[in-house]
């Protein structure tokens, strides 16, 4: 309770304490904390412990996700070096391995869970009793859909209206079940696989939900509340050496952008993205973009504060991203922005996962 009061005070005094208005929070996304699970979605206990030690030793302000969301909604300043810890899926390694480490440091965190795996009592998943115990010790329990579905994928012969009604029922039913079991209802949805589209975003807004993706970047006042970015921490991204740069990243000051819907229409496999920035803390010549699978690409500046970026080749079926970064002129750290894309195969079917 005392730590929560300190965090709230720091939020209120962010500008004066740190000398500038801090509007960035780095949200970390974990799955497994284990040596025995797939590396692509795992960090080892040793890596996780090292990362938490780094946060503690370097004065990061680890804050509950719900408080960061409230600050973004109301445009409150956040403390410099604000970090949020989240876990997707609700694996047992969170309770057995991650929780004791987090408890040692007094770090809050959020677990996004799907209901169907809990009801089915899958061997690797936490039970409701496990989640209730974690919630009693301060963990936030939030929505990850009913059955960890690819939310943007329609069923055979399903109309757009029928599809959206099904997804709406899925999310609301999941939220009700989490509330019934744990007493918590934060209305925060982590998109399974990081997949979403504008129709889902609009539906979430109508119900007062926020959405979190798996595209990289710091979250903040310039982020859409239905597509807050997170940095996945696993596999090749689990090493502290690469994570340090991300922990110091800043919310890219995006004023507007075109083509923000991640779901690409048939044949539009080289989407052009136009972004307008607040350039007061950025030198345009230092902005560099990266197209997943195609490497670095300099942006085309259309005006003093608007640039365009487009893939040279077709993006592959599945998920891709455009990432753009630029160092701050006034402080350490890089502004970081990521636009996710997801596309079907040429025949309209989806990559199997």
PDB file of N, CA and C in Angstrom, residues 306-346:
ATOM      1  N   UNK A 306       6.171  15.072 -41.489  1.00  0.00           N
ATOM      2  CA  UNK A 306       5.452  13.879 -41.951  1.00  0.00           C
ATOM      3  C   UNK A 306       6.372  13.035 -42.815  1.00  0.00           C
ATOM      4  N   UNK A 307       6.422  11.732 -42.525  1.00  0.00           N
ATOM      5  CA  UNK A 307       7.237  10.834 -43.336  1.00  0.00           C
ATOM      6  C   UNK A 307       6.401   9.656 -43.819  1.00  0.00           C
ATOM      7  N   UNK A 308       6.946   8.991 -44.833  1.00  0.00           N
ATOM      8  CA  UNK A 308       6.298   7.821 -45.410  1.00  0.00           C
ATOM      9  C   UNK A 308       7.285   6.657 -45.393  1.00  0.00           C
ATOM     10  N   UNK A 309       6.748   5.451 -45.170  1.00  0.00           N
ATOM     11  CA  UNK A 309       7.572   4.248 -45.214  1.00  0.00           C
ATOM     12  C   UNK A 309       6.760   3.154 -45.892  1.00  0.00           C
ATOM     13  N   UNK A 310       7.423   2.369 -46.739  1.00  0.00           N
ATOM     14  CA  UNK A 310       6.718   1.316 -47.466  1.00  0.00           C
ATOM     15  C   UNK A 310       7.676   0.168 -47.761  1.00  0.00           C
ATOM     16  N   UNK A 311       7.183  -1.057 -47.680  1.00  0.00           N
ATOM     17  CA  UNK A 311       8.003  -2.231 -47.955  1.00  0.00           C
ATOM     18  C   UNK A 311       8.424  -2.275 -49.417  1.00  0.00           C
ATOM     19  N   UNK A 312       9.631  -2.741 -49.660  1.00  0.00           N
ATOM     20  CA  UNK A 312      10.120  -2.910 -51.030  1.00  0.00           C
ATOM     21  C   UNK A 312       9.521  -4.157 -51.674  1.00  0.00           C
ATOM     22  N   UNK A 313       9.250  -5.171 -50.850  1.00  0.00           N
ATOM     23  CA  UNK A 313       8.731  -6.441 -51.333  1.00  0.00           C
ATOM     24  C   UNK A 313       7.457  -6.784 -50.554  1.00  0.00           C
ATOM     25  N   UNK A 314       6.693  -7.729 -51.070  1.00  0.00           N
ATOM     26  CA  UNK A 314       5.481  -8.146 -50.382  1.00  0.00           C
ATOM     27  C   UNK A 314       5.799  -8.643 -48.979  1.00  0.00           C
ATOM     28  N   UNK A 315       5.009  -8.216 -48.016  1.00  0.00           N
ATOM     29  CA  UNK A 315       5.130  -8.781 -46.679  1.00  0.00           C
ATOM     30  C   UNK A 315       4.656 -10.230 -46.716  1.00  0.00           C
ATOM     31  N   UNK A 316       5.276 -11.104 -45.934  1.00  0.00           N
ATOM     32  CA  UNK A 316       4.889 -12.521 -45.978  1.00  0.00           C
ATOM     33  C   UNK A 316       3.552 -12.748 -45.283  1.00  0.00           C
ATOM     34  N   UNK A 317       2.903 -13.861 -45.611  1.00  0.00           N
ATOM     35  CA  UNK A 317       1.680 -14.243 -44.903  1.00  0.00           C
ATOM     36  C   UNK A 317       1.997 -14.417 -43.421  1.00  0.00           C
ATOM     37  N   UNK A 318       1.075 -13.971 -42.585  1.00  0.00           N
ATOM     38  CA  UNK A 318       1.307 -13.993 -41.140  1.00  0.00           C
ATOM     39  C   UNK A 318       1.498 -12.582 -40.609  1.00  0.00           C
ATOM     40  N   UNK A 319       2.324 -12.441 -39.594  1.00  0.00           N
ATOM     41  CA  UNK A 319       2.503 -11.165 -38.907  1.00  0.00           C
ATOM     42  C   UNK A 319       3.836 -10.520 -39.265  1.00  0.00           C
ATOM     43  N   UNK A 320       3.810  -9.198 -39.458  1.00  0.00           N
ATOM     44  CA  UNK A 320       5.009  -8.416 -39.761  1.00  0.00           C
ATOM     45  C   UNK A 320       4.910  -7.079 -39.046  1.00  0.00           C
ATOM     46  N   UNK A 321       5.983  -6.284 -39.117  1.00  0.00           N
ATOM     47  CA  UNK A 321       5.965  -4.970 -38.480  1.00  0.00           C
ATOM     48  C   UNK A 321       6.833  -3.991 -39.244  1.00  0.00           C
ATOM     49  N   UNK A 322       6.447  -2.715 -39.178  1.00  0.00           N
ATOM     50  CA  UNK A 322       7.350  -1.613 -39.485  1.00  0.00           C
ATOM     51  C   UNK A 322       7.753  -1.015 -38.133  1.00  0.00           C
ATOM     52  N   UNK A 323       9.048  -0.893 -37.889  1.00  0.00           N
ATOM     53  CA  UNK A 323       9.550  -0.243 -36.678  1.00  0.00           C
ATOM     54  C   UNK A 323      10.312   1.012 -37.060  1.00  0.00           C
ATOM     55  N   UNK A 324      10.107   2.097 -36.303  1.00  0.00           N
ATOM     56  CA  UNK A 324      10.858   3.328 -36.524  1.00  0.00           C
ATOM     57  C   UNK A 324      11.373   3.837 -35.179  1.00  0.00           C
ATOM     58  N   UNK A 325      12.639   4.280 -35.166  1.00  0.00           N
ATOM     59  CA  UNK A 325      13.246   4.796 -33.941  1.00  0.00           C
ATOM     60  C   UNK A 325      14.018   6.076 -34.234  1.00  0.00           C
ATOM     61  N   UNK A 326      14.172   6.882 -33.187  1.00  0.00           N
ATOM     62  CA  UNK A 326      14.961   8.117 -33.284  1.00  0.00           C
ATOM     63  C   UNK A 326      15.427   8.508 -31.893  1.00  0.00           C
ATOM     64  N   UNK A 327      16.701   8.915 -31.744  1.00  0.00           N
ATOM     65  CA  UNK A 327      17.174   9.344 -30.427  1.00  0.00           C
ATOM     66  C   UNK A 327      16.552  10.674 -30.026  1.00  0.00           C
ATOM     67  N   UNK A 328      16.352  10.824 -28.725  1.00  0.00           N
ATOM     68  CA  UNK A 328      15.864  12.098 -28.204  1.00  0.00           C
ATOM     69  C   UNK A 328      16.977  13.135 -28.248  1.00  0.00           C
ATOM     70  N   UNK A 329      16.613  14.380 -28.552  1.00  0.00           N
ATOM     71  CA  UNK A 329      17.591  15.473 -28.531  1.00  0.00           C
ATOM     72  C   UNK A 329      17.923  15.903 -27.106  1.00  0.00           C
ATOM     73  N   UNK A 330      17.000  15.691 -26.159  1.00  0.00           N
ATOM     74  CA  UNK A 330      17.140  16.297 -24.839  1.00  0.00           C
ATOM     75  C   UNK A 330      17.476  15.323 -23.720  1.00  0.00           C
ATOM     76  N   UNK A 331      17.299  14.034 -23.952  1.00  0.00           N
ATOM     77  CA  UNK A 331      17.547  13.067 -22.890  1.00  0.00           C
ATOM     78  C   UNK A 331      18.059  11.778 -23.500  1.00  0.00           C
ATOM     79  N   UNK A 332      18.516  10.870 -22.671  1.00  0.00           N
ATOM     80  CA  UNK A 332      18.962   9.580 -23.188  1.00  0.00           C
ATOM     81  C   UNK A 332      17.750   8.733 -23.560  1.00  0.00           C
ATOM     82  N   UNK A 333      17.925   7.842 -24.471  1.00  0.00           N
ATOM     83  CA  UNK A 333      16.840   6.972 -24.889  1.00  0.00           C
ATOM     84  C   UNK A 333      16.366   7.262 -26.296  1.00  0.00           C
ATOM     85  N   UNK A 334      15.733   6.265 -26.896  1.00  0.00           N
ATOM     86  CA  UNK A 334      15.232   6.355 -28.262  1.00  0.00           C
ATOM     87  C   UNK A 334      13.705   6.382 -28.258  1.00  0.00           C
ATOM     88  N   UNK A 335      13.145   7.273 -29.064  1.00  0.00           N
ATOM     89  CA  UNK A 335      11.729   7.178 -29.365  1.00  0.00           C
ATOM     90  C   UNK A 335      11.533   5.930 -30.231  1.00  0.00           C
ATOM     91  N   UNK A 336      10.451   5.215 -29.969  1.00  0.00           N
ATOM     92  CA  UNK A 336      10.280   3.909 -30.609  1.00  0.00           C
ATOM     93  C   UNK A 336       8.816   3.745 -31.000  1.00  0.00           C
ATOM     94  N   UNK A 337       8.587   3.413 -32.270  1.00  0.00           N
ATOM     95  CA  UNK A 337       7.233   3.249 -32.799  1.00  0.00           C
ATOM     96  C   UNK A 337       7.178   1.991 -33.644  1.00  0.00           C
ATOM     97  N   UNK A 338       6.086   1.240 -33.525  1.00  0.00           N
ATOM     98  CA  UNK A 338       5.928   0.017 -34.299  1.00  0.00           C
ATOM     99  C   UNK A 338       4.495  -0.092 -34.808  1.00  0.00           C
ATOM    100  N   UNK A 339       4.365  -0.398 -36.092  1.00  0.00           N
ATOM    101  CA  UNK A 339       3.053  -0.653 -36.695  1.00  0.00           C
ATOM    102  C   UNK A 339       2.984  -2.128 -37.075  1.00  0.00           C
ATOM    103  N   UNK A 340       2.066  -2.876 -36.456  1.00  0.00           N
ATOM    104  CA  UNK A 340       1.950  -4.290 -36.811  1.00  0.00           C
ATOM    105  C   UNK A 340       1.108  -4.490 -38.062  1.00  0.00           C
ATOM    106  N   UNK A 341       1.396  -5.565 -38.777  1.00  0.00           N
ATOM    107  CA  UNK A 341       0.605  -5.969 -39.941  1.00  0.00           C
ATOM    108  C   UNK A 341       0.306  -7.462 -39.826  1.00  0.00           C
ATOM    109  N   UNK A 342      -0.823  -7.869 -40.361  1.00  0.00           N
ATOM    110  CA  UNK A 342      -1.138  -9.296 -40.447  1.00  0.00           C
ATOM    111  C   UNK A 342      -1.905  -9.520 -41.742  1.00  0.00           C
ATOM    112  N   UNK A 343      -1.508 -10.563 -42.461  1.00  0.00           N
ATOM    113  CA  UNK A 343      -2.139 -10.829 -43.756  1.00  0.00           C
ATOM    114  C   UNK A 343      -2.359 -12.319 -43.930  1.00  0.00           C
ATOM    115  N   UNK A 344      -3.392 -12.634 -44.724  1.00  0.00           N
ATOM    116  CA  UNK A 344      -3.668 -14.025 -45.090  1.00  0.00           C
ATOM    117  C   UNK A 344      -2.773 -14.431 -46.261  1.00  0.00           C
ATOM    118  N   UNK A 345      -2.831 -15.687 -46.602  1.00  0.00           N
ATOM    119  CA  UNK A 345      -2.155 -16.165 -47.809  1.00  0.00           C
ATOM    120  C   UNK A 345      -2.887 -15.622 -49.038  1.00  0.00           C
ATOM    121  N   UNK A 346      -2.290 -15.765 -50.181  1.00  0.00           N
ATOM    122  CA  UNK A 346      -2.902 -15.268 -51.418  1.00  0.00           C
ATOM    123  C   UNK A 346      -4.263 -15.917 -51.688  1.00  0.00           C
TER     124      UNK A 346
END
